[in-house]
Short mmCIF file of N, CA, C and O in Angstrom, two decimals:
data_model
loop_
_atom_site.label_atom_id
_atom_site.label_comp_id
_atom_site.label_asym_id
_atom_site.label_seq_id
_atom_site.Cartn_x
_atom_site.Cartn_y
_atom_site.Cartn_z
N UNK A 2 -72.14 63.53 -16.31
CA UNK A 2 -70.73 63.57 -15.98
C UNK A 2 -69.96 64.07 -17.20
O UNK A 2 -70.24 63.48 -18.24
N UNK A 3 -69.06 65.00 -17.28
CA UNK A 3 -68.71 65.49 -18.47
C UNK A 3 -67.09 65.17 -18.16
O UNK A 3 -66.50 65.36 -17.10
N UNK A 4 -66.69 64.77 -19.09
CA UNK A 4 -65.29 64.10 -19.61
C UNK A 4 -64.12 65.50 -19.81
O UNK A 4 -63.92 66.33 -20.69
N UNK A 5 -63.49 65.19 -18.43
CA UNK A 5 -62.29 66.73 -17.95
C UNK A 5 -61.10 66.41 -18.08
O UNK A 5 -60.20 67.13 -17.67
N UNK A 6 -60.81 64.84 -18.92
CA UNK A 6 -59.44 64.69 -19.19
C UNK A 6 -58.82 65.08 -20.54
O UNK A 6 -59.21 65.25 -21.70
N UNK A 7 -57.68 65.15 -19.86
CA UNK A 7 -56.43 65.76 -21.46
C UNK A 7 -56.00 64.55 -22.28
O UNK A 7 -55.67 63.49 -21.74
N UNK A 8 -56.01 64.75 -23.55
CA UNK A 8 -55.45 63.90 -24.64
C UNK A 8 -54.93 64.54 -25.39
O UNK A 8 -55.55 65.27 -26.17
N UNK A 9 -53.49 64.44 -25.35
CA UNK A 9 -52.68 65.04 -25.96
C UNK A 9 -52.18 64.18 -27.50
O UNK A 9 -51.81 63.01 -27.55
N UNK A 10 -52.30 65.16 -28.71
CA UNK A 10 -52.69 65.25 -30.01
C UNK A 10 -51.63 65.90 -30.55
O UNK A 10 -51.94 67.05 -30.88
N UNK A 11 -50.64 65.65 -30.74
CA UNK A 11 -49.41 66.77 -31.58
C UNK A 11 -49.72 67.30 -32.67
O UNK A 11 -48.97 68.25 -32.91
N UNK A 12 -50.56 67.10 -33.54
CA UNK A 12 -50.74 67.69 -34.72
C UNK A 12 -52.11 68.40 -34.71
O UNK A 12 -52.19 69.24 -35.61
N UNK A 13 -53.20 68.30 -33.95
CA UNK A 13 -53.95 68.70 -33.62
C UNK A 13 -54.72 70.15 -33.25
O UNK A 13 -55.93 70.33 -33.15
N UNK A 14 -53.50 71.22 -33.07
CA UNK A 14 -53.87 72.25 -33.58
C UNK A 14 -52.92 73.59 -34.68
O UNK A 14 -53.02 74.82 -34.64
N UNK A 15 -52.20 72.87 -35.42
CA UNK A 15 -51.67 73.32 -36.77
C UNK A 15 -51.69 73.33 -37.87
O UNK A 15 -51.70 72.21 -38.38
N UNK A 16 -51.70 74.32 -38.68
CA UNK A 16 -52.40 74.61 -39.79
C UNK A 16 -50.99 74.56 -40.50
O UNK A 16 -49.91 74.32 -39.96
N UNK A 17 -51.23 74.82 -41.86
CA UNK A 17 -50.41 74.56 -43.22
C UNK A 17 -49.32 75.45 -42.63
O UNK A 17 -48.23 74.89 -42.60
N UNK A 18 -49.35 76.77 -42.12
CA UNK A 18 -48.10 77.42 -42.06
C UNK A 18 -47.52 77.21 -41.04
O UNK A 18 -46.50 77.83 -40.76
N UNK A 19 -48.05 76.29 -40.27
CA UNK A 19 -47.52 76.17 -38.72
C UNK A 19 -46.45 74.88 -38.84
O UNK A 19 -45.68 74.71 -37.89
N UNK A 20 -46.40 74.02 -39.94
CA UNK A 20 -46.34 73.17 -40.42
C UNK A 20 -44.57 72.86 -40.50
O UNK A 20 -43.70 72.03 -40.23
N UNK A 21 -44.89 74.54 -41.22
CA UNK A 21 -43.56 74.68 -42.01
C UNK A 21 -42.25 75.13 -41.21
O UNK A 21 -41.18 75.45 -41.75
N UNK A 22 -42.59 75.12 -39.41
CA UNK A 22 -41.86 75.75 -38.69
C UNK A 22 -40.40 75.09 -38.93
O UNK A 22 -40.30 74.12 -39.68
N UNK A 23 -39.16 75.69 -38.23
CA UNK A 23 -38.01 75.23 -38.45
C UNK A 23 -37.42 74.03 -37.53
O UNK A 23 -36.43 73.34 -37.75
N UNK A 24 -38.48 73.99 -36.20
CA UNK A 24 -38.58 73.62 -34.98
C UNK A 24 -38.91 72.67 -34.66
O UNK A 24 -38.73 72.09 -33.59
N UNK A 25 -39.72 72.21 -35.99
CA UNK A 25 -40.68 70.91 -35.94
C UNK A 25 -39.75 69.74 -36.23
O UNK A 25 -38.76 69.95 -36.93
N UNK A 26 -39.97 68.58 -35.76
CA UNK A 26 -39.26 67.14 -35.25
C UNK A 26 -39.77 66.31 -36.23
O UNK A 26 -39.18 65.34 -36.70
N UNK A 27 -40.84 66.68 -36.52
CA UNK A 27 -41.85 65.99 -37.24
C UNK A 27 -41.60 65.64 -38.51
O UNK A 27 -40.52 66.20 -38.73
N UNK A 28 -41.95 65.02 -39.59
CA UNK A 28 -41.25 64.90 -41.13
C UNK A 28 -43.10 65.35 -41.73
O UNK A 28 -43.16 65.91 -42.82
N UNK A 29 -44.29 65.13 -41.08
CA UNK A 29 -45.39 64.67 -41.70
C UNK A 29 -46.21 63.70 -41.21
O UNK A 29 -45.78 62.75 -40.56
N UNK A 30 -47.68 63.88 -41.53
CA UNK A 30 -47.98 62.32 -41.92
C UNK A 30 -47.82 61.15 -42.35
O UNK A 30 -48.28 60.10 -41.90
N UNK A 31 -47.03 61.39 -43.40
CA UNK A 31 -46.36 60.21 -43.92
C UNK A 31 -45.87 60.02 -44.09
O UNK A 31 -45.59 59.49 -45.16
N UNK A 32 -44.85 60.36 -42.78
CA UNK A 32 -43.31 59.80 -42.45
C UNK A 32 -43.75 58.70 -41.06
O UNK A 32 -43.29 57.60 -40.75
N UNK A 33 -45.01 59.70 -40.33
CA UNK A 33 -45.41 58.70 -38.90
C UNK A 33 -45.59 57.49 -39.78
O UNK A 33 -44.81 56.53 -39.78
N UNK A 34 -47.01 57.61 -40.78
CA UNK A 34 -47.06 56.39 -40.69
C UNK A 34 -46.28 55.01 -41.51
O UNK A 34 -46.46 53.79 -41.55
N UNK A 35 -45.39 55.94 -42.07
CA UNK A 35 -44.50 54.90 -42.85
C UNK A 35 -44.17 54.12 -41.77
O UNK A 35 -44.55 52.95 -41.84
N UNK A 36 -43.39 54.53 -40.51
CA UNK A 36 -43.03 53.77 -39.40
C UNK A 36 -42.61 54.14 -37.89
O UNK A 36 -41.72 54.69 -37.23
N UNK A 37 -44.27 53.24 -37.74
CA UNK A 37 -44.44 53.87 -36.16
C UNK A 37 -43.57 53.29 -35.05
O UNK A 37 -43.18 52.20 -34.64
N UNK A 38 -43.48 54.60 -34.79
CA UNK A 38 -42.36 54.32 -32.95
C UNK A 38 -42.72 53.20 -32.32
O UNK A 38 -41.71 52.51 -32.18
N UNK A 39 -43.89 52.55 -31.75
CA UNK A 39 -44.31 51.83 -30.73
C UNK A 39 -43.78 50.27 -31.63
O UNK A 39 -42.95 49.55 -31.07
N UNK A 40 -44.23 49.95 -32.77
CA UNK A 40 -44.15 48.75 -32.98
C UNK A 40 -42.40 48.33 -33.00
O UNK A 40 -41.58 49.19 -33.36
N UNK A 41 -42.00 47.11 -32.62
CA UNK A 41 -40.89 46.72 -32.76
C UNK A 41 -40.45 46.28 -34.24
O UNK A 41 -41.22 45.81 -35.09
N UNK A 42 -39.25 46.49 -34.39
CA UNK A 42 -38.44 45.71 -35.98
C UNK A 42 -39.10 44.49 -36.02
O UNK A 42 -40.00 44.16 -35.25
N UNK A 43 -38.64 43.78 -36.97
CA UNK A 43 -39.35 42.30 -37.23
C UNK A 43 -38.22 41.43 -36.81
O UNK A 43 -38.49 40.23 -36.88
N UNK A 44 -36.39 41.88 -36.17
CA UNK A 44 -35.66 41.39 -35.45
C UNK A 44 -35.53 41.67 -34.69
O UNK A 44 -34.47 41.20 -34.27
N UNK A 45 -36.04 42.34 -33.93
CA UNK A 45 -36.32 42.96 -32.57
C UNK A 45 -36.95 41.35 -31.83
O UNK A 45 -36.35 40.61 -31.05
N UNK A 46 -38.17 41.20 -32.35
CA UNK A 46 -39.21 40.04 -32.06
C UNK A 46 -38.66 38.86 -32.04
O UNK A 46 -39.47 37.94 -31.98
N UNK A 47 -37.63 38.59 -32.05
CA UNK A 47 -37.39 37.01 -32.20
C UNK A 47 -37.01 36.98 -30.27
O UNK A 47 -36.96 37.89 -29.44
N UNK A 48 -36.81 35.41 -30.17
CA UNK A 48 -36.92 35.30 -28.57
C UNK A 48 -35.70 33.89 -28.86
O UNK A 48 -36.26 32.90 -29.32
N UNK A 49 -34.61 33.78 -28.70
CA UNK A 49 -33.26 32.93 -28.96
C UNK A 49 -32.92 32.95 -28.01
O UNK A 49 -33.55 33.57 -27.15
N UNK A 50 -31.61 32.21 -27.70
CA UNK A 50 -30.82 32.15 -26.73
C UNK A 50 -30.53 33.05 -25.86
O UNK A 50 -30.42 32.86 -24.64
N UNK A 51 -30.36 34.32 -26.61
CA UNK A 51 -30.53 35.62 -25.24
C UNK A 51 -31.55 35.46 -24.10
O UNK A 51 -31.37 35.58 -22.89
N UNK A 52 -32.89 35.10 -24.91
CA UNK A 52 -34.27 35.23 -24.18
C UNK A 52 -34.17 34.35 -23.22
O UNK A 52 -34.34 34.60 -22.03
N UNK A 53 -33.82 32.96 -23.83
CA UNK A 53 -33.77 31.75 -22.81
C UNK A 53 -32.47 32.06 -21.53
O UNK A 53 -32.36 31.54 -20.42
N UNK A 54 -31.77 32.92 -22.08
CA UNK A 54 -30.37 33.15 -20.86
C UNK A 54 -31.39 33.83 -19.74
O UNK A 54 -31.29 33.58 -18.54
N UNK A 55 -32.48 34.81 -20.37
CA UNK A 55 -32.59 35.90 -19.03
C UNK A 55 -33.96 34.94 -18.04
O UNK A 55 -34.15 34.94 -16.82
N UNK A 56 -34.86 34.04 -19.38
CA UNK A 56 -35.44 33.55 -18.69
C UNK A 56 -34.69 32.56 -17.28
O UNK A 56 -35.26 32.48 -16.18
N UNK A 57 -33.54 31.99 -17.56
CA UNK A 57 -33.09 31.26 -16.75
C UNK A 57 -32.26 31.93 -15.62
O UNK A 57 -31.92 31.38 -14.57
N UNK A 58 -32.00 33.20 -15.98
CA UNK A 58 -31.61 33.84 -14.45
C UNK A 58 -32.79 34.41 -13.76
O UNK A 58 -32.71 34.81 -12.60
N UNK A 59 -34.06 34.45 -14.58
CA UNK A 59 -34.69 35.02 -13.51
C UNK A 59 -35.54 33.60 -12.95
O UNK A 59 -36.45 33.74 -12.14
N UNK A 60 -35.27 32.62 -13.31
CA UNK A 60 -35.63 31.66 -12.82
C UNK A 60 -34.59 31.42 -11.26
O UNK A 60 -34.95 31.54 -10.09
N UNK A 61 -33.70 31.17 -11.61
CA UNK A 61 -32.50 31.00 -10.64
C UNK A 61 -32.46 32.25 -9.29
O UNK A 61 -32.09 32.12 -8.13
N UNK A 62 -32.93 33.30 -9.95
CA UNK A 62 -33.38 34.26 -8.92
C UNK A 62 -34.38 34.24 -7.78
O UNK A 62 -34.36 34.35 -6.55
N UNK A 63 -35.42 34.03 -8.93
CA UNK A 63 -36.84 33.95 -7.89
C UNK A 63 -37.14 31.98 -7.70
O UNK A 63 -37.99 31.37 -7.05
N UNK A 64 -36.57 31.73 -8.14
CA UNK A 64 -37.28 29.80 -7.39
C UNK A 64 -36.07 29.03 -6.46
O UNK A 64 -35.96 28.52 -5.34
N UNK A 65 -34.97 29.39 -8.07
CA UNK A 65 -33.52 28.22 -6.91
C UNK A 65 -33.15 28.62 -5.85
O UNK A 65 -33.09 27.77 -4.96
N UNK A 66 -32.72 30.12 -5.51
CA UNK A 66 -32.35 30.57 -4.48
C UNK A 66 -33.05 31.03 -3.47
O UNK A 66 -32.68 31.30 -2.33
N UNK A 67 -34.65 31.15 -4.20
CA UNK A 67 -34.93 31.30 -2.37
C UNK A 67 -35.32 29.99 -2.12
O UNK A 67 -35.34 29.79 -0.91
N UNK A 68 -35.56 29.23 -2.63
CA UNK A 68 -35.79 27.46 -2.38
C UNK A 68 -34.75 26.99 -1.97
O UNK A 68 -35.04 25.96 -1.35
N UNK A 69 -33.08 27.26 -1.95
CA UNK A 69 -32.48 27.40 -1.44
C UNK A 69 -32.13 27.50 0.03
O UNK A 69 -31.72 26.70 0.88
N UNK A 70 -32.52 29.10 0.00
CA UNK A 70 -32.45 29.67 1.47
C UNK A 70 -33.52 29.02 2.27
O UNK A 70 -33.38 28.86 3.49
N UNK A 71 -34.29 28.74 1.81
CA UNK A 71 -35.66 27.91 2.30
C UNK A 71 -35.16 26.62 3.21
O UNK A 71 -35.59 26.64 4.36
N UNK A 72 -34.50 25.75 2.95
CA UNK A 72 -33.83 24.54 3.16
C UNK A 72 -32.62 24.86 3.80
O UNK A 72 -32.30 23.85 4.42
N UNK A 73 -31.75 25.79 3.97
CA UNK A 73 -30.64 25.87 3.93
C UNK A 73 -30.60 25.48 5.69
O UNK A 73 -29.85 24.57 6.03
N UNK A 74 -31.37 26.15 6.69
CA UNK A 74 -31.05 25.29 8.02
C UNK A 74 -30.96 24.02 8.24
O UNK A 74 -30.54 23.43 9.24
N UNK A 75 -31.41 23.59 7.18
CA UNK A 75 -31.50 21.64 7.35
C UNK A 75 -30.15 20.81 6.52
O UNK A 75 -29.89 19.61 6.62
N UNK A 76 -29.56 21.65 5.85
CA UNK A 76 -27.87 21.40 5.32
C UNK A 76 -27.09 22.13 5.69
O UNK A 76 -26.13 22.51 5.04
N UNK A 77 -27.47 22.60 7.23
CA UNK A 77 -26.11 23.03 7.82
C UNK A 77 -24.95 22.89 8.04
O UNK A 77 -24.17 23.78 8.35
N UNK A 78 -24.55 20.97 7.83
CA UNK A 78 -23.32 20.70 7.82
C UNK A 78 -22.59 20.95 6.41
O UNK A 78 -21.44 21.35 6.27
N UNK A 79 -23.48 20.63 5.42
CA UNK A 79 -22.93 20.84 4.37
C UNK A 79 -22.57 22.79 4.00
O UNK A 79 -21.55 23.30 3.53
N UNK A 80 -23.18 23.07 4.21
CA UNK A 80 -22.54 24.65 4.55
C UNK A 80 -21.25 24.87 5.37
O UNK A 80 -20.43 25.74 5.07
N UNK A 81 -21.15 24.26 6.13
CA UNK A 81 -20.38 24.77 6.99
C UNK A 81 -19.25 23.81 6.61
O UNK A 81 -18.31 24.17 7.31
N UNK A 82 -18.85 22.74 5.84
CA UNK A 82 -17.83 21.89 5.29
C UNK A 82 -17.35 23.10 4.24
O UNK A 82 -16.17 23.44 4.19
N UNK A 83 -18.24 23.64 3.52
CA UNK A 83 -17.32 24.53 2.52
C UNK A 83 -16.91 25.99 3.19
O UNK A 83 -16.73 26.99 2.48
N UNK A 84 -16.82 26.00 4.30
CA UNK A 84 -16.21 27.24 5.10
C UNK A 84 -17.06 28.38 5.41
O UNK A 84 -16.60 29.41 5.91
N UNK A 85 -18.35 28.21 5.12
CA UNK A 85 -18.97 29.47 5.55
C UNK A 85 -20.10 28.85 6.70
O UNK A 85 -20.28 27.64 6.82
N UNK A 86 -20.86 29.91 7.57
CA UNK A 86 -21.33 30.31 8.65
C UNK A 86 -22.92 30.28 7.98
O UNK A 86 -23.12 30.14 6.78
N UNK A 87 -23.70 30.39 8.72
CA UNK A 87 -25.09 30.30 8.11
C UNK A 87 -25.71 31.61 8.22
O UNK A 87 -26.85 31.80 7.80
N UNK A 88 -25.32 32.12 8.52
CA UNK A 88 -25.00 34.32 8.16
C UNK A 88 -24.64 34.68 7.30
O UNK A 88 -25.23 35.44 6.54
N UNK A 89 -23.30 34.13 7.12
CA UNK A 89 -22.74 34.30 5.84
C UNK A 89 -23.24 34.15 4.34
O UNK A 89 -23.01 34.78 3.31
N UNK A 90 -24.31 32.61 4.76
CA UNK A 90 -24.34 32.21 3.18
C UNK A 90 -25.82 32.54 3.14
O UNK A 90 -26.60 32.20 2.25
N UNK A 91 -26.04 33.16 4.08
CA UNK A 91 -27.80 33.76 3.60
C UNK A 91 -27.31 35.26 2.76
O UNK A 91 -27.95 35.82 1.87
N UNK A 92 -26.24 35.61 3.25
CA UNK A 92 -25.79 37.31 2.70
C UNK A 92 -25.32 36.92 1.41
O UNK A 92 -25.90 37.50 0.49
N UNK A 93 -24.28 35.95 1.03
CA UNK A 93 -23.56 35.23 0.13
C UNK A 93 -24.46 34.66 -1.35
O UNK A 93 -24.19 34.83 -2.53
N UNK A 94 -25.69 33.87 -0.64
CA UNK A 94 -26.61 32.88 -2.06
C UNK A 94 -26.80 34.17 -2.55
O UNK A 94 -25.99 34.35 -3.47
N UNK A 95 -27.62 35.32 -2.33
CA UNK A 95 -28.69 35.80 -3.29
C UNK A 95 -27.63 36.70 -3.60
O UNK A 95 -28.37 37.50 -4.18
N UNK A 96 -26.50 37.22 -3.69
CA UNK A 96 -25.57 37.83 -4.66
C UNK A 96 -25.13 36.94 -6.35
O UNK A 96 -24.92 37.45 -7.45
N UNK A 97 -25.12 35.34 -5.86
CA UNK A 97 -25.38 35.08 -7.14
C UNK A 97 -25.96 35.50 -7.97
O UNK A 97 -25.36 36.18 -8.80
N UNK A 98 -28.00 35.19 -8.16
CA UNK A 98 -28.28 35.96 -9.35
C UNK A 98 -28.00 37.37 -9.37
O UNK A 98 -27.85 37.94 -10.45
N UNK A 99 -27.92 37.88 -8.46
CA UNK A 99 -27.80 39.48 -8.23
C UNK A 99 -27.03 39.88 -9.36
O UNK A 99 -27.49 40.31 -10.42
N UNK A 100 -25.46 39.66 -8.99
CA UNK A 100 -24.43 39.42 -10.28
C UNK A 100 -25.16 39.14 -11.55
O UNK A 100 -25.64 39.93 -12.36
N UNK A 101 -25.14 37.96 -11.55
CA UNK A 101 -25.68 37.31 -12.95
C UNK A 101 -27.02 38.25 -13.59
O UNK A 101 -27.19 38.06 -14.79
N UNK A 102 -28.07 39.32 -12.87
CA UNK A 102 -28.71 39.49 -13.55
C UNK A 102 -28.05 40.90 -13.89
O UNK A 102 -28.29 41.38 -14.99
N UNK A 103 -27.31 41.53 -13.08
CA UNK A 103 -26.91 42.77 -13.65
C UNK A 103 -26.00 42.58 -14.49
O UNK A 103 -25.54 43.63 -14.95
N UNK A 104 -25.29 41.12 -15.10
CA UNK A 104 -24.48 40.85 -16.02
C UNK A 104 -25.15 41.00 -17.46
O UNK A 104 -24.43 41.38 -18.38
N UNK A 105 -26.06 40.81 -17.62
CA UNK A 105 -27.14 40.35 -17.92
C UNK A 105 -27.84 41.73 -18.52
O UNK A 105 -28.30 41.80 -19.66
N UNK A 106 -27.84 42.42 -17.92
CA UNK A 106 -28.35 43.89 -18.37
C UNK A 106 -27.54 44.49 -18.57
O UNK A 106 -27.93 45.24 -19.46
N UNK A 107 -26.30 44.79 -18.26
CA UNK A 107 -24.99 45.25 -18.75
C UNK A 107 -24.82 45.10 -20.43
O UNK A 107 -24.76 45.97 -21.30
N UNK A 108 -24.74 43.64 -20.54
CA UNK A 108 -24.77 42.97 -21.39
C UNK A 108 -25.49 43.14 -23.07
O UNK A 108 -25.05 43.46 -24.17
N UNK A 109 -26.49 42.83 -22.67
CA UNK A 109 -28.00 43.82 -23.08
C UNK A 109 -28.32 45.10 -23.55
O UNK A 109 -28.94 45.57 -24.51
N UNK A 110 -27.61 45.60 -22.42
CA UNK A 110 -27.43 47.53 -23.21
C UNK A 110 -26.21 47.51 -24.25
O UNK A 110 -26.28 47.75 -25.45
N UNK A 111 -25.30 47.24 -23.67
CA UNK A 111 -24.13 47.20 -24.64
C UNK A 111 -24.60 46.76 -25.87
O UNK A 111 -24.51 47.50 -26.85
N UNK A 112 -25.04 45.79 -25.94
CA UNK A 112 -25.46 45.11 -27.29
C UNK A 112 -26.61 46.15 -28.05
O UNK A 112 -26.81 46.27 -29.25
N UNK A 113 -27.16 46.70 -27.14
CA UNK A 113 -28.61 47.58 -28.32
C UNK A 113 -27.87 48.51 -28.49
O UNK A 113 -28.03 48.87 -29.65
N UNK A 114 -26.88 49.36 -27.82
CA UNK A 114 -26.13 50.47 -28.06
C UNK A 114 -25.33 50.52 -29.71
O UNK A 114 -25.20 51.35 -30.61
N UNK A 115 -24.77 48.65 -29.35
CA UNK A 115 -23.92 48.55 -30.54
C UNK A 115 -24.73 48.34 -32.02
O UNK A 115 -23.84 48.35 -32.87
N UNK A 116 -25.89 48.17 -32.60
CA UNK A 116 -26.85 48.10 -33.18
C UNK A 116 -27.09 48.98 -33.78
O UNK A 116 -28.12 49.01 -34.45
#
């Protein structure tokens, strides 16, 4: 079986004068490896209160509210004391996290933008 896939190599076929183009993005070898793209900052890595905010909306997303909607025919009166229809508040619950998570990523970009 002979091996027909591509691996793409940016430096891989240029020589000293090819090097020197005007075009090139590149700084060198040892500019890559002073500091590589893939790894994160060493404040990048921390996991704080931001982390715990998103963990807890996506908690509230995927467990409270459909555990929620799950139950919700069996507190029908209590639904229907705060003015809504049981149509309504199946359309109504899951806009909560909805909101909250696109707050959330809004949020998020803004902040790496400002950085």
């Amino acid at each position: 079986m002979t091996d027909d896939t591509y691996v793409h190599e940016p430096g891989a076929g240029r020589t000293a004068a090819d090097s020197s183009d005007a075009d090139s993005d590149d700084d060198g070898p040892d500019r890559r490896d002073e500091y590589p793209r893939n790894t994160p900052a060493e404040t990048d890595a921390e996991f704080d209160w931001r982390g715990w905010l998103l963990v807890g909306a996506v908690v509230l997303a995927f467990l409270v509210v459909p555990g929620m909607l799950y139950v919700l025919p069996t507190v029908q009166e209590a639904v229907a004391s705060l003015g809504l229809g049981l149509q309504h508040t199946y359309l109504v619950l899951p806009l909560v996290p909805a909101f909250l998570l696109g707050t959330i990523a809004v949020w998020s970009a803004v902040r790496s933008r400002a950085r």
